[in-house]
PDB file of C-alpha atoms and ligand atoms in Angstrom:
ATOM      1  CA  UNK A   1     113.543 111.531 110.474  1.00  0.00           C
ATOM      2  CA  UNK A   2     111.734 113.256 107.673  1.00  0.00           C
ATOM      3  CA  UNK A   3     113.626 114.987 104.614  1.00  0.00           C
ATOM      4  CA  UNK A   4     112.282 117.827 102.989  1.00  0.00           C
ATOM      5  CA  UNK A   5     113.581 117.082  99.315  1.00  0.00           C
ATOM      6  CA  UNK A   6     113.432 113.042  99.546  1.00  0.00           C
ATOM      7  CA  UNK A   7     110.434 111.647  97.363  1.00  0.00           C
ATOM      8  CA  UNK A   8     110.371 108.419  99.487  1.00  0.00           C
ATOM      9  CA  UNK A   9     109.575 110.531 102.609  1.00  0.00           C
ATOM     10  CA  UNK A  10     107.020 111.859 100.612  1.00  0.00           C
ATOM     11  CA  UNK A  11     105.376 108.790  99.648  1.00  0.00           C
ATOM     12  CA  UNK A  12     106.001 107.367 103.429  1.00  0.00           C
ATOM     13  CA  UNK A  13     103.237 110.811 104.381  1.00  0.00           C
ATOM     14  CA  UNK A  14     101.467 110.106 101.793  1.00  0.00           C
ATOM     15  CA  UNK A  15     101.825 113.289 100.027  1.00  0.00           C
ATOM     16  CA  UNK A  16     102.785 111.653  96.735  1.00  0.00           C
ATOM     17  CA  UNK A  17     100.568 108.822  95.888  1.00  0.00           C
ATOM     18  CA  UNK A  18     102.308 105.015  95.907  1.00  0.00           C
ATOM     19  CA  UNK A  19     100.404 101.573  95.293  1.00  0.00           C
ATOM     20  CA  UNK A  20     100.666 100.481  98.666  1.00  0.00           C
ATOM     21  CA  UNK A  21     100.979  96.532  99.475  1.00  0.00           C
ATOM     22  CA  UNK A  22     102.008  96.841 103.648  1.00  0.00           C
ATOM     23  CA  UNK A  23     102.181  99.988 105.967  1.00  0.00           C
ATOM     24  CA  UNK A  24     102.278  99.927 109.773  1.00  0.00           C
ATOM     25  CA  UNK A  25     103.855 102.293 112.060  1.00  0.00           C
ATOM     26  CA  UNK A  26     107.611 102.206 110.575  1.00  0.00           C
ATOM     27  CA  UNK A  27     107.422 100.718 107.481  1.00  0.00           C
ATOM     28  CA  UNK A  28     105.721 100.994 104.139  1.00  0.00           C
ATOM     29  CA  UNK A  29     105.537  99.114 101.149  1.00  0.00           C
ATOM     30  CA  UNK A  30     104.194  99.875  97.839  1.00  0.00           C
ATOM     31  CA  UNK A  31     104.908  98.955  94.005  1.00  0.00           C
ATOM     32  CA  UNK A  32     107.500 100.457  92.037  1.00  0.00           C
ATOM     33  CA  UNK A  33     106.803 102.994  89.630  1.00  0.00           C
ATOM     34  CA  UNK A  34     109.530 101.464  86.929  1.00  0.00           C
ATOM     35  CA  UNK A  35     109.236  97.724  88.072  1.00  0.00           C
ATOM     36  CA  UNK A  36     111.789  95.535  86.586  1.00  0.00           C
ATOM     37  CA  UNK A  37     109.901  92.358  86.958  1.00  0.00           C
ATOM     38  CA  UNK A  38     106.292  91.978  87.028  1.00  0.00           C
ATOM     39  CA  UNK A  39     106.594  91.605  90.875  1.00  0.00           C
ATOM     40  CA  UNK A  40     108.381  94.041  92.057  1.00  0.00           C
ATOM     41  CA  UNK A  41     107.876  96.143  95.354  1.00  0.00           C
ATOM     42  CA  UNK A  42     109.581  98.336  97.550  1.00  0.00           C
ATOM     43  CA  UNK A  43     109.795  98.218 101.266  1.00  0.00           C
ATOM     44  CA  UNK A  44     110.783 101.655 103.257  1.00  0.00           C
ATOM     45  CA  UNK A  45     111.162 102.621 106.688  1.00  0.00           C
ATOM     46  CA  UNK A  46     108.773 105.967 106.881  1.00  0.00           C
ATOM     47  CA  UNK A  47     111.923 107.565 108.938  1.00  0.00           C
ATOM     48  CA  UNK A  48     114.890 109.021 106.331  1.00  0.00           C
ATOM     49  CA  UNK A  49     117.987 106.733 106.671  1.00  0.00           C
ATOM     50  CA  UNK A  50     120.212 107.700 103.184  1.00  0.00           C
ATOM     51  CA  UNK A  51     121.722 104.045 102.806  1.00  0.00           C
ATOM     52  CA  UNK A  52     121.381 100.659 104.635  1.00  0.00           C
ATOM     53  CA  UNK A  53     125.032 101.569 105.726  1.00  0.00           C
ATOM     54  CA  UNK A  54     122.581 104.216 107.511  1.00  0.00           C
ATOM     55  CA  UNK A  55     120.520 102.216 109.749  1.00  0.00           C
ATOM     56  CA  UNK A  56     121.154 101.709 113.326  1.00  0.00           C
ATOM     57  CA  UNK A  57     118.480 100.558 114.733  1.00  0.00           C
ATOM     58  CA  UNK A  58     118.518  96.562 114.396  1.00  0.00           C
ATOM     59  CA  UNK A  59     115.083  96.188 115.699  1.00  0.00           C
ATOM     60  CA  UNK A  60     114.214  97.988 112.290  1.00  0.00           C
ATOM     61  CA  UNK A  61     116.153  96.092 110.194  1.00  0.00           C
ATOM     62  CA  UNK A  62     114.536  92.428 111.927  1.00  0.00           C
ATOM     63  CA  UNK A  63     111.388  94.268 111.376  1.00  0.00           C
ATOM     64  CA  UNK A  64     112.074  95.080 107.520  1.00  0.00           C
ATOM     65  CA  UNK A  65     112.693  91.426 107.020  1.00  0.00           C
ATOM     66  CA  UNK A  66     109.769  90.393 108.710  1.00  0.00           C
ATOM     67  CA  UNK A  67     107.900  92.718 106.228  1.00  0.00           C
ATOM     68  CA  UNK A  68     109.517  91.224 102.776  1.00  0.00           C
ATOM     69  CA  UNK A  69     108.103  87.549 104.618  1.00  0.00           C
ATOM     70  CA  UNK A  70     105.114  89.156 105.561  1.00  0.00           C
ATOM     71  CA  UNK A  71     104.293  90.262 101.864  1.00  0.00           C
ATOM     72  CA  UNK A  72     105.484  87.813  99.984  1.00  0.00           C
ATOM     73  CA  UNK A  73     103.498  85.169 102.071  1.00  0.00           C
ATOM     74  CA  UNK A  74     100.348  86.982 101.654  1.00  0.00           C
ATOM     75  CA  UNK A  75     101.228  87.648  98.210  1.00  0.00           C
ATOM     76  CA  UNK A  76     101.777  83.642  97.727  1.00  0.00           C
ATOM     77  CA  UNK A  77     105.170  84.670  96.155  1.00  0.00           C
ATOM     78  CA  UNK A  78     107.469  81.666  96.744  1.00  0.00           C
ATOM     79  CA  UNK A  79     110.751  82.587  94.792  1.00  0.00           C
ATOM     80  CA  UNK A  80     112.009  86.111  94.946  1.00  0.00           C
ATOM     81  CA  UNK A  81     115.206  87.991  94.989  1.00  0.00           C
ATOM     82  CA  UNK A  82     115.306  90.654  98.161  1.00  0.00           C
ATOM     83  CA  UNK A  83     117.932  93.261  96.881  1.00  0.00           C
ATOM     84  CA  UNK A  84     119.376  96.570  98.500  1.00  0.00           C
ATOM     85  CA  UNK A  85     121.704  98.748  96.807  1.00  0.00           C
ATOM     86  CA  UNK A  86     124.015 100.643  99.335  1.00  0.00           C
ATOM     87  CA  UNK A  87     125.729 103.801  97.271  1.00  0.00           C
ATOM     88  CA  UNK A  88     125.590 105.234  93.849  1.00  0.00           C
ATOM     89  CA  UNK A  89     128.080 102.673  92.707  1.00  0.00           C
ATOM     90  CA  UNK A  90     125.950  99.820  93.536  1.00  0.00           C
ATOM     91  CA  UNK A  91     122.820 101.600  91.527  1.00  0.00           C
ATOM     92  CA  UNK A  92     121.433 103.698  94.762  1.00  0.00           C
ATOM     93  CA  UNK A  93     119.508 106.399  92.742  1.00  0.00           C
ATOM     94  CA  UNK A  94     117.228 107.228  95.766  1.00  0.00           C
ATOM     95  CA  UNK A  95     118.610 108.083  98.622  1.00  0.00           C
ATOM     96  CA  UNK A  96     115.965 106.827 101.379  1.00  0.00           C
ATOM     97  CA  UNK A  97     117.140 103.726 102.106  1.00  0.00           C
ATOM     98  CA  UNK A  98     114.803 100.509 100.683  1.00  0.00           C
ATOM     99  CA  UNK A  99     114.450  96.936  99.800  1.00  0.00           C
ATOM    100  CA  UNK A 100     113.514  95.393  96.155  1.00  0.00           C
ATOM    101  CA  UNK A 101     111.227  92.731  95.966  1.00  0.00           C
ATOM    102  CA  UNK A 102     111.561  90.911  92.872  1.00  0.00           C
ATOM    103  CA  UNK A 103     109.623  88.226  91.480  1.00  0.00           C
ATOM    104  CA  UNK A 104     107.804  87.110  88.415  1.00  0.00           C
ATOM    105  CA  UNK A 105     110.571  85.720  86.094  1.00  0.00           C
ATOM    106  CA  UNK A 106     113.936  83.876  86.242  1.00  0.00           C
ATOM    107  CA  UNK A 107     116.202  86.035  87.660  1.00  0.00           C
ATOM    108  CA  UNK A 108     119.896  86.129  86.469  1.00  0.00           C
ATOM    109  CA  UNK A 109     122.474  84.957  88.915  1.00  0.00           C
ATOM    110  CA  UNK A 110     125.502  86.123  89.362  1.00  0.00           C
ATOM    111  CA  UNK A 111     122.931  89.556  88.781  1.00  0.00           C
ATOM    112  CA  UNK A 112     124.616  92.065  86.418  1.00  0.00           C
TER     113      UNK A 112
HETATM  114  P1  LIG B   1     117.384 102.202  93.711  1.00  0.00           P
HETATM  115  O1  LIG B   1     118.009 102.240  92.345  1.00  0.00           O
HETATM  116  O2  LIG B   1     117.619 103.478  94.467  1.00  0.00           O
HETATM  117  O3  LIG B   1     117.767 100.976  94.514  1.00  0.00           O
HETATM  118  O4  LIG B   1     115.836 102.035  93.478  1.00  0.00           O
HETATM  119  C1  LIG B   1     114.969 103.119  93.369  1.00  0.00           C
HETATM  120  C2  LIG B   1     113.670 102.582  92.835  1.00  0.00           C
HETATM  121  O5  LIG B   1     112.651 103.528  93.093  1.00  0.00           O
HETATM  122  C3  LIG B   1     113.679 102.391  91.303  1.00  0.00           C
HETATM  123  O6  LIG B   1     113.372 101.031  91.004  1.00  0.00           O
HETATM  124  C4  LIG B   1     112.597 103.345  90.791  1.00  0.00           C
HETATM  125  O7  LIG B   1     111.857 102.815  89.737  1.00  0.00           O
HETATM  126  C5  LIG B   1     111.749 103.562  92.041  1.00  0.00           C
HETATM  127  N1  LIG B   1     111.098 104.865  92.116  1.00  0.00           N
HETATM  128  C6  LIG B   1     111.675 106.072  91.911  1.00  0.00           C
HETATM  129  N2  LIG B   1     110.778 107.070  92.101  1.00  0.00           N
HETATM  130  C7  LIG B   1     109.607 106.466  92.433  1.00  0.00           C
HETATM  131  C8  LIG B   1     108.316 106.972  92.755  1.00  0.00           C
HETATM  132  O8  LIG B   1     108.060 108.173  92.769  1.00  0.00           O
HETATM  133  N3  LIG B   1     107.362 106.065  93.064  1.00  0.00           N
HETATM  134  C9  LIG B   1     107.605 104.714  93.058  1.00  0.00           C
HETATM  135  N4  LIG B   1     106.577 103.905  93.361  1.00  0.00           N
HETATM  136  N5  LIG B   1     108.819 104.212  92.766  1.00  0.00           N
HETATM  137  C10 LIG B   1     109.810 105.067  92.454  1.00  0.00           C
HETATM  138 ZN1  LIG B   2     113.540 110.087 102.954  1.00  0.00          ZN
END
């Protein structure tokens, strides 16, 4: 549930700061400290999974979606990209499992 050395856990108990944007009991959502796009957000469940590969709880996963509509509706963001890398290979660097929000600018398709 919680991992000692994992900065995301950290920011989900709030002992590092985060700009938060959503929080309720199993998620949180805050901006990213290197954002690639001048929208660009980060949406955690507050209990350690390493990857998306991770998560087996579907309820959480329906409720992580919810959150990304959630935000960018209150955020009047109509055209984003919702991303997820799963493993180093796909650009994981932290291991806490998240979703991007990205929005802002025009967004390269097929991405890189
Ligand atoms: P990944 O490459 O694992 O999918 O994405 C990790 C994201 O976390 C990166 O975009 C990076 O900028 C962001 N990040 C890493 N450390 C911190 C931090 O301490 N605070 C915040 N707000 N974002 C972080
Ligand atoms: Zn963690």
């Amino acid at each position: 549930m919680y991992k000692e050395d994992c900065i995301f856990c950290k920011i989900a108990q709030g002992q590092i700061p985060s700009t938060k944007v959503f929080e309720n009991d199993e998620i949180l959502a805050f901006r990213d400290i290197n954002p690639k796009a001048p929208t660009h957000i980060l949406i955690i469940p507050k209990a350690h999974y390493e990857t998306l590969s991770d998560v087996d709880n579907e309820t959480l996963l329906g409720k992580l979606l919810q959150a990304v509509q959630q935000i960018t509706k209150g955020l009047e963001i109509e055209h984003y990209r919702t991303v997820i890398n799963n493993g180093s290979g796909a650009g994981q660097e932290v291991f806490h499992m998240h979703l991007h929000i990205l929005a802002g600018r025009k967004l390269d398709w097929p991405p890189g």
